[in-house]
Amino acid sequence: MTDRETLDLYEATGALLHGHFRLTSGLHSDVYLQSALVLQHPVHAAALGEALAAPFRVDRIGSVLAPATGDILVSPEVARALGARALFTEREDGVMRLRRGFTLPAGERCLVVEDVMTTGGSIREVITCAEALGGTVVGVGTLIDRSGGTAHFPVKRAALATVKATTWKPEECPLCRAGSTAIKPGSRV
Ligand code: ZN
């Protein structure tokens, strides 16, 4: 699946919008991404998961890990394509952990996946969690990379598409200054 095909799928399902948005963080942006809108269609989730798994087929992945909640729509499809397990981490007392009886055998080769990478912060937390349990993280895969090349990991990286998005503090937003109003997609006005 190419960069363009991935973005077409996101746009066709309303998961990628261009305009003037107010993000959950309070920042304004010219791009809005909501992967759940594309992943709600299992056929699309399967296609994206399989495409993201492809570069890691040679890596003998035992477990695919994702941070709950949004990214647990990605990991089962990637894991299915790799013949691996699909696990998810959850935050407990502010710390990312494997719960629900999930375990990692010592040296288990792990792939960490996320739908959209912005700063890579939660991926970093999942890596720390997996390594603390004795796993070996050998790859990081994201459907969309909007980090602008700022997120670095010392492992194999893959993204299906790269999105260039700018964010601004509301008082510095040029779109506001031009007279338009930021909207929050999905909320009723
Ligand atoms: Zn604005």
PDB file of C-alpha atoms and ligand atoms in Angstrom:
ATOM      1  CA  MET A   1       0.000   0.000   0.000  1.00  0.00           C
ATOM      2  CA  THR A   2       1.526   3.307  -1.044  1.00  0.00           C
ATOM      3  CA  ASP A   3       1.608   6.590   0.867  1.00  0.00           C
ATOM      4  CA  ARG A   4      -1.097   7.933  -1.488  1.00  0.00           C
ATOM      5  CA  GLU A   5      -3.343   4.849  -1.165  1.00  0.00           C
ATOM      6  CA  THR A   6      -3.137   5.074   2.621  1.00  0.00           C
ATOM      7  CA  LEU A   7      -4.051   8.760   2.634  1.00  0.00           C
ATOM      8  CA  ASP A   8      -6.853   8.189   0.100  1.00  0.00           C
ATOM      9  CA  LEU A   9      -8.339   5.590   2.442  1.00  0.00           C
ATOM     10  CA  TYR A  10      -8.059   7.988   5.390  1.00  0.00           C
ATOM     11  CA  GLU A  11      -9.659  10.818   3.396  1.00  0.00           C
ATOM     12  CA  ALA A  12     -12.462   8.663   1.983  1.00  0.00           C
ATOM     13  CA  THR A  13     -13.526   7.648   5.504  1.00  0.00           C
ATOM     14  CA  GLY A  14     -13.215  11.120   7.056  1.00  0.00           C
ATOM     15  CA  ALA A  15     -10.208  10.011   9.122  1.00  0.00           C
ATOM     16  CA  LEU A  16      -8.065  12.750   7.565  1.00  0.00           C
ATOM     17  CA  LEU A  17      -9.486  16.247   7.236  1.00  0.00           C
ATOM     18  CA  HIS A  18      -7.903  19.471   6.002  1.00  0.00           C
ATOM     19  CA  GLY A  19      -9.126  22.806   7.377  1.00  0.00           C
ATOM     20  CA  HIS A  20      -8.888  24.623  10.697  1.00  0.00           C
ATOM     21  CA  PHE A  21      -9.225  22.504  13.819  1.00  0.00           C
ATOM     22  CA  ARG A  22      -9.091  22.739  17.577  1.00  0.00           C
ATOM     23  CA  LEU A  23      -7.262  19.653  18.860  1.00  0.00           C
ATOM     24  CA  THR A  24      -7.867  17.937  22.204  1.00  0.00           C
ATOM     25  CA  SER A  25      -4.582  19.478  23.377  1.00  0.00           C
ATOM     26  CA  GLY A  26      -6.063  22.948  22.816  1.00  0.00           C
ATOM     27  CA  LEU A  27      -3.704  23.660  19.927  1.00  0.00           C
ATOM     28  CA  HIS A  28      -5.024  24.659  16.504  1.00  0.00           C
ATOM     29  CA  SER A  29      -4.021  22.723  13.376  1.00  0.00           C
ATOM     30  CA  ASP A  30      -4.602  22.640   9.638  1.00  0.00           C
ATOM     31  CA  VAL A  31      -4.947  18.840   9.678  1.00  0.00           C
ATOM     32  CA  TYR A  32      -7.150  16.545  11.707  1.00  0.00           C
ATOM     33  CA  LEU A  33      -6.514  12.806  11.994  1.00  0.00           C
ATOM     34  CA  GLN A  34      -8.890  10.316  13.591  1.00  0.00           C
ATOM     35  CA  SER A  35      -7.758   6.792  12.694  1.00  0.00           C
ATOM     36  CA  ALA A  36     -10.767   5.192  14.381  1.00  0.00           C
ATOM     37  CA  LEU A  37     -12.867   6.396  11.440  1.00  0.00           C
ATOM     38  CA  VAL A  38     -10.900   4.315   8.955  1.00  0.00           C
ATOM     39  CA  LEU A  39     -10.246   1.423  11.349  1.00  0.00           C
ATOM     40  CA  GLN A  40     -13.960   1.045  12.157  1.00  0.00           C
ATOM     41  CA  HIS A  41     -14.120  -0.792   8.825  1.00  0.00           C
ATOM     42  CA  PRO A  42     -12.501  -4.191   9.468  1.00  0.00           C
ATOM     43  CA  VAL A  43     -11.657  -4.611   5.800  1.00  0.00           C
ATOM     44  CA  HIS A  44      -9.636  -1.373   5.867  1.00  0.00           C
ATOM     45  CA  ALA A  45      -8.062  -2.256   9.224  1.00  0.00           C
ATOM     46  CA  ALA A  46      -6.954  -5.601   7.783  1.00  0.00           C
ATOM     47  CA  ALA A  47      -5.470  -4.000   4.663  1.00  0.00           C
ATOM     48  CA  LEU A  48      -3.600  -1.354   6.653  1.00  0.00           C
ATOM     49  CA  GLY A  49      -2.414  -3.892   9.226  1.00  0.00           C
ATOM     50  CA  GLU A  50      -1.124  -6.237   6.563  1.00  0.00           C
ATOM     51  CA  ALA A  51       0.695  -3.424   4.779  1.00  0.00           C
ATOM     52  CA  LEU A  52       2.300  -2.272   8.029  1.00  0.00           C
ATOM     53  CA  ALA A  53       3.345  -5.854   8.835  1.00  0.00           C
ATOM     54  CA  ALA A  54       5.075  -6.373   5.482  1.00  0.00           C
ATOM     55  CA  PRO A  55       8.436  -4.720   6.285  1.00  0.00           C
ATOM     56  CA  PHE A  56       8.687  -6.764   9.505  1.00  0.00           C
ATOM     57  CA  ARG A  57       8.053 -10.232   8.031  1.00  0.00           C
ATOM     58  CA  VAL A  58      11.743 -11.098   8.227  1.00  0.00           C
ATOM     59  CA  ASP A  59      12.073 -10.009  11.853  1.00  0.00           C
ATOM     60  CA  ARG A  60      10.613 -13.106  13.597  1.00  0.00           C
ATOM     61  CA  ILE A  61       8.235 -10.985  15.687  1.00  0.00           C
ATOM     62  CA  GLY A  62       6.695 -12.832  18.638  1.00  0.00           C
ATOM     63  CA  SER A  63       4.483 -10.064  20.013  1.00  0.00           C
ATOM     64  CA  VAL A  64       2.975  -6.893  18.618  1.00  0.00           C
ATOM     65  CA  LEU A  65       2.364  -4.302  21.330  1.00  0.00           C
ATOM     66  CA  ALA A  66       0.226  -1.184  21.191  1.00  0.00           C
ATOM     67  CA  PRO A  67      -0.802   1.411  23.753  1.00  0.00           C
ATOM     68  CA  ALA A  68      -4.514   1.206  24.667  1.00  0.00           C
ATOM     69  CA  THR A  69      -7.026   2.334  23.677  1.00  0.00           C
ATOM     70  CA  GLY A  70      -6.991   3.648  20.115  1.00  0.00           C
ATOM     71  CA  ASP A  71      -4.071   1.636  18.872  1.00  0.00           C
ATOM     72  CA  ILE A  72      -5.560  -1.727  19.834  1.00  0.00           C
ATOM     73  CA  LEU A  73      -7.438  -1.455  16.536  1.00  0.00           C
ATOM     74  CA  VAL A  74      -4.098  -1.724  14.713  1.00  0.00           C
ATOM     75  CA  SER A  75      -2.149  -4.415  16.548  1.00  0.00           C
ATOM     76  CA  PRO A  76      -4.374  -7.487  15.962  1.00  0.00           C
ATOM     77  CA  GLU A  77      -4.251  -7.037  12.198  1.00  0.00           C
ATOM     78  CA  VAL A  78      -0.490  -6.553  12.173  1.00  0.00           C
ATOM     79  CA  ALA A  79      -0.072  -9.541  14.497  1.00  0.00           C
ATOM     80  CA  ARG A  80      -2.325 -11.714  12.351  1.00  0.00           C
ATOM     81  CA  ALA A  81      -0.178 -10.970   9.305  1.00  0.00           C
ATOM     82  CA  LEU A  82       2.995 -11.836  11.240  1.00  0.00           C
ATOM     83  CA  GLY A  83       1.674 -14.904  13.055  1.00  0.00           C
ATOM     84  CA  ALA A  84       2.415 -13.118  16.325  1.00  0.00           C
ATOM     85  CA  ARG A  85       0.434 -12.313  19.474  1.00  0.00           C
ATOM     86  CA  ALA A  86      -1.323  -8.951  19.857  1.00  0.00           C
ATOM     87  CA  LEU A  87      -0.866  -7.348  23.275  1.00  0.00           C
ATOM     88  CA  PHE A  88      -1.735  -3.922  24.594  1.00  0.00           C
ATOM     89  CA  THR A  89      -0.369  -1.795  27.375  1.00  0.00           C
ATOM     90  CA  GLU A  90      -2.471   0.321  29.706  1.00  0.00           C
ATOM     91  CA  ARG A  91      -1.621   3.196  31.951  1.00  0.00           C
ATOM     92  CA  GLU A  92      -1.818   2.319  35.639  1.00  0.00           C
ATOM     93  CA  ASP A  93      -0.968   5.039  38.179  1.00  0.00           C
ATOM     94  CA  GLY A  94       0.516   7.007  35.277  1.00  0.00           C
ATOM     95  CA  VAL A  95       2.838   4.190  34.182  1.00  0.00           C
ATOM     96  CA  MET A  96       2.454   2.099  31.015  1.00  0.00           C
ATOM     97  CA  ARG A  97       2.077  -1.578  31.952  1.00  0.00           C
ATOM     98  CA  LEU A  98       1.063  -4.945  30.537  1.00  0.00           C
ATOM     99  CA  ARG A  99      -1.990  -6.012  32.513  1.00  0.00           C
ATOM    100  CA  ARG A 100      -4.652  -8.723  32.177  1.00  0.00           C
ATOM    101  CA  GLY A 101      -2.166 -11.540  32.662  1.00  0.00           C
ATOM    102  CA  PHE A 102      -0.170 -10.682  29.529  1.00  0.00           C
ATOM    103  CA  THR A 103       3.455 -11.825  29.819  1.00  0.00           C
ATOM    104  CA  LEU A 104       6.550 -11.603  27.616  1.00  0.00           C
ATOM    105  CA  PRO A 105       8.942 -14.558  27.512  1.00  0.00           C
ATOM    106  CA  ALA A 106      12.549 -13.432  28.056  1.00  0.00           C
ATOM    107  CA  GLY A 107      14.024 -12.238  24.775  1.00  0.00           C
ATOM    108  CA  GLU A 108      10.635 -12.146  23.003  1.00  0.00           C
ATOM    109  CA  ARG A 109      11.046 -10.153  19.783  1.00  0.00           C
ATOM    110  CA  CYS A 110       8.539  -7.303  19.914  1.00  0.00           C
ATOM    111  CA  LEU A 111       7.103  -4.860  17.419  1.00  0.00           C
ATOM    112  CA  VAL A 112       5.451  -1.708  18.800  1.00  0.00           C
ATOM    113  CA  VAL A 113       2.677  -0.173  16.696  1.00  0.00           C
ATOM    114  CA  GLU A 114       0.624   3.001  16.870  1.00  0.00           C
ATOM    115  CA  ASP A 115      -1.915   4.527  14.507  1.00  0.00           C
ATOM    116  CA  VAL A 116      -0.524   8.067  14.375  1.00  0.00           C
ATOM    117  CA  MET A 117       2.882   9.054  15.672  1.00  0.00           C
ATOM    118  CA  THR A 118       2.990  12.676  16.775  1.00  0.00           C
ATOM    119  CA  THR A 119       5.830  12.956  19.289  1.00  0.00           C
ATOM    120  CA  GLY A 120       6.483   9.231  19.753  1.00  0.00           C
ATOM    121  CA  GLY A 121       5.924   9.655  23.489  1.00  0.00           C
ATOM    122  CA  SER A 122       3.560   6.743  24.023  1.00  0.00           C
ATOM    123  CA  ILE A 123       5.664   4.464  21.800  1.00  0.00           C
ATOM    124  CA  ARG A 124       8.648   5.271  23.978  1.00  0.00           C
ATOM    125  CA  GLU A 125       6.618   4.306  27.052  1.00  0.00           C
ATOM    126  CA  VAL A 126       5.580   0.975  25.485  1.00  0.00           C
ATOM    127  CA  ILE A 127       9.217   0.225  24.597  1.00  0.00           C
ATOM    128  CA  THR A 128      10.281   0.919  28.182  1.00  0.00           C
ATOM    129  CA  CYS A 129       7.515  -1.359  29.453  1.00  0.00           C
ATOM    130  CA  ALA A 130       8.415  -4.226  27.072  1.00  0.00           C
ATOM    131  CA  GLU A 131      12.130  -4.004  27.836  1.00  0.00           C
ATOM    132  CA  ALA A 132      11.534  -3.923  31.586  1.00  0.00           C
ATOM    133  CA  LEU A 133       9.737  -7.268  31.195  1.00  0.00           C
ATOM    134  CA  GLY A 134      12.637  -8.791  29.270  1.00  0.00           C
ATOM    135  CA  GLY A 135      11.325  -8.300  25.740  1.00  0.00           C
ATOM    136  CA  THR A 136      13.519  -7.123  22.871  1.00  0.00           C
ATOM    137  CA  VAL A 137      11.906  -4.372  20.811  1.00  0.00           C
ATOM    138  CA  VAL A 138      13.137  -4.766  17.239  1.00  0.00           C
ATOM    139  CA  GLY A 139      10.738  -2.468  15.408  1.00  0.00           C
ATOM    140  CA  VAL A 140       8.316   0.449  15.531  1.00  0.00           C
ATOM    141  CA  GLY A 141       5.496   0.715  13.007  1.00  0.00           C
ATOM    142  CA  THR A 142       2.931   3.479  12.563  1.00  0.00           C
ATOM    143  CA  LEU A 143       0.173   3.865  10.015  1.00  0.00           C
ATOM    144  CA  ILE A 144       0.784   7.620   9.832  1.00  0.00           C
ATOM    145  CA  ASP A 145       3.882   9.560  10.814  1.00  0.00           C
ATOM    146  CA  ARG A 146       3.083  13.189  11.571  1.00  0.00           C
ATOM    147  CA  SER A 147       6.165  13.694  13.734  1.00  0.00           C
ATOM    148  CA  GLY A 148       7.887  15.644  10.956  1.00  0.00           C
ATOM    149  CA  GLY A 149      10.916  13.424  11.406  1.00  0.00           C
ATOM    150  CA  THR A 150      11.395  14.476  15.036  1.00  0.00           C
ATOM    151  CA  ALA A 151      10.725  11.098  16.688  1.00  0.00           C
ATOM    152  CA  HIS A 152      13.806   8.875  16.710  1.00  0.00           C
ATOM    153  CA  PHE A 153      14.100   5.261  17.809  1.00  0.00           C
ATOM    154  CA  PRO A 154      17.199   3.064  17.604  1.00  0.00           C
ATOM    155  CA  VAL A 155      15.214   0.258  15.918  1.00  0.00           C
ATOM    156  CA  LYS A 156      13.744  -0.545  12.507  1.00  0.00           C
ATOM    157  CA  ARG A 157      11.035   1.981  11.616  1.00  0.00           C
ATOM    158  CA  ALA A 158       8.129   1.837   9.193  1.00  0.00           C
ATOM    159  CA  ALA A 159       5.190   4.131   8.409  1.00  0.00           C
ATOM    160  CA  LEU A 160       2.632   3.726   5.642  1.00  0.00           C
ATOM    161  CA  ALA A 161       2.321   7.466   5.104  1.00  0.00           C
ATOM    162  CA  THR A 162       3.760  10.753   6.249  1.00  0.00           C
ATOM    163  CA  VAL A 163       1.503  13.711   6.950  1.00  0.00           C
ATOM    164  CA  LYS A 164       2.723  17.244   7.274  1.00  0.00           C
ATOM    165  CA  ALA A 165       0.648  19.070   9.856  1.00  0.00           C
ATOM    166  CA  THR A 166       1.292  22.343  11.590  1.00  0.00           C
ATOM    167  CA  THR A 167      -0.002  23.187  15.046  1.00  0.00           C
ATOM    168  CA  TRP A 168      -0.203  26.573  16.691  1.00  0.00           C
ATOM    169  CA  LYS A 169      -1.183  28.032  20.041  1.00  0.00           C
ATOM    170  CA  PRO A 170      -4.633  29.632  19.517  1.00  0.00           C
ATOM    171  CA  GLU A 171      -3.233  33.146  20.023  1.00  0.00           C
ATOM    172  CA  GLU A 172      -0.592  32.522  17.335  1.00  0.00           C
ATOM    173  CA  CYS A 173      -2.842  30.715  14.832  1.00  0.00           C
ATOM    174  CA  PRO A 174      -2.654  32.335  11.353  1.00  0.00           C
ATOM    175  CA  LEU A 175      -5.965  30.727  10.382  1.00  0.00           C
ATOM    176  CA  CYS A 176      -7.704  32.485  13.301  1.00  0.00           C
ATOM    177  CA  ARG A 177      -5.962  35.706  12.335  1.00  0.00           C
ATOM    178  CA  ALA A 178      -7.340  35.296   8.812  1.00  0.00           C
ATOM    179  CA  GLY A 179     -10.827  35.298  10.333  1.00  0.00           C
ATOM    180  CA  SER A 180     -11.873  31.646  10.309  1.00  0.00           C
ATOM    181  CA  THR A 181     -13.064  29.709  13.352  1.00  0.00           C
ATOM    182  CA  ALA A 182     -11.444  26.476  14.510  1.00  0.00           C
ATOM    183  CA  ILE A 183     -13.776  23.513  14.751  1.00  0.00           C
ATOM    184  CA  LYS A 184     -13.499  20.380  16.858  1.00  0.00           C
ATOM    185  CA  PRO A 185     -14.500  17.465  14.616  1.00  0.00           C
ATOM    186  CA  GLY A 186     -16.933  15.040  16.151  1.00  0.00           C
ATOM    187  CA  SER A 187     -18.329  17.474  18.697  1.00  0.00           C
ATOM    188  CA  ARG A 188     -21.833  18.854  18.394  1.00  0.00           C
ATOM    189  CA  VAL A 189     -21.972  22.610  18.068  1.00  0.00           C
TER     190      VAL A 189
HETATM  191 ZN    ZN B   1      -6.945  28.848  14.772  1.00  0.00          ZN
END
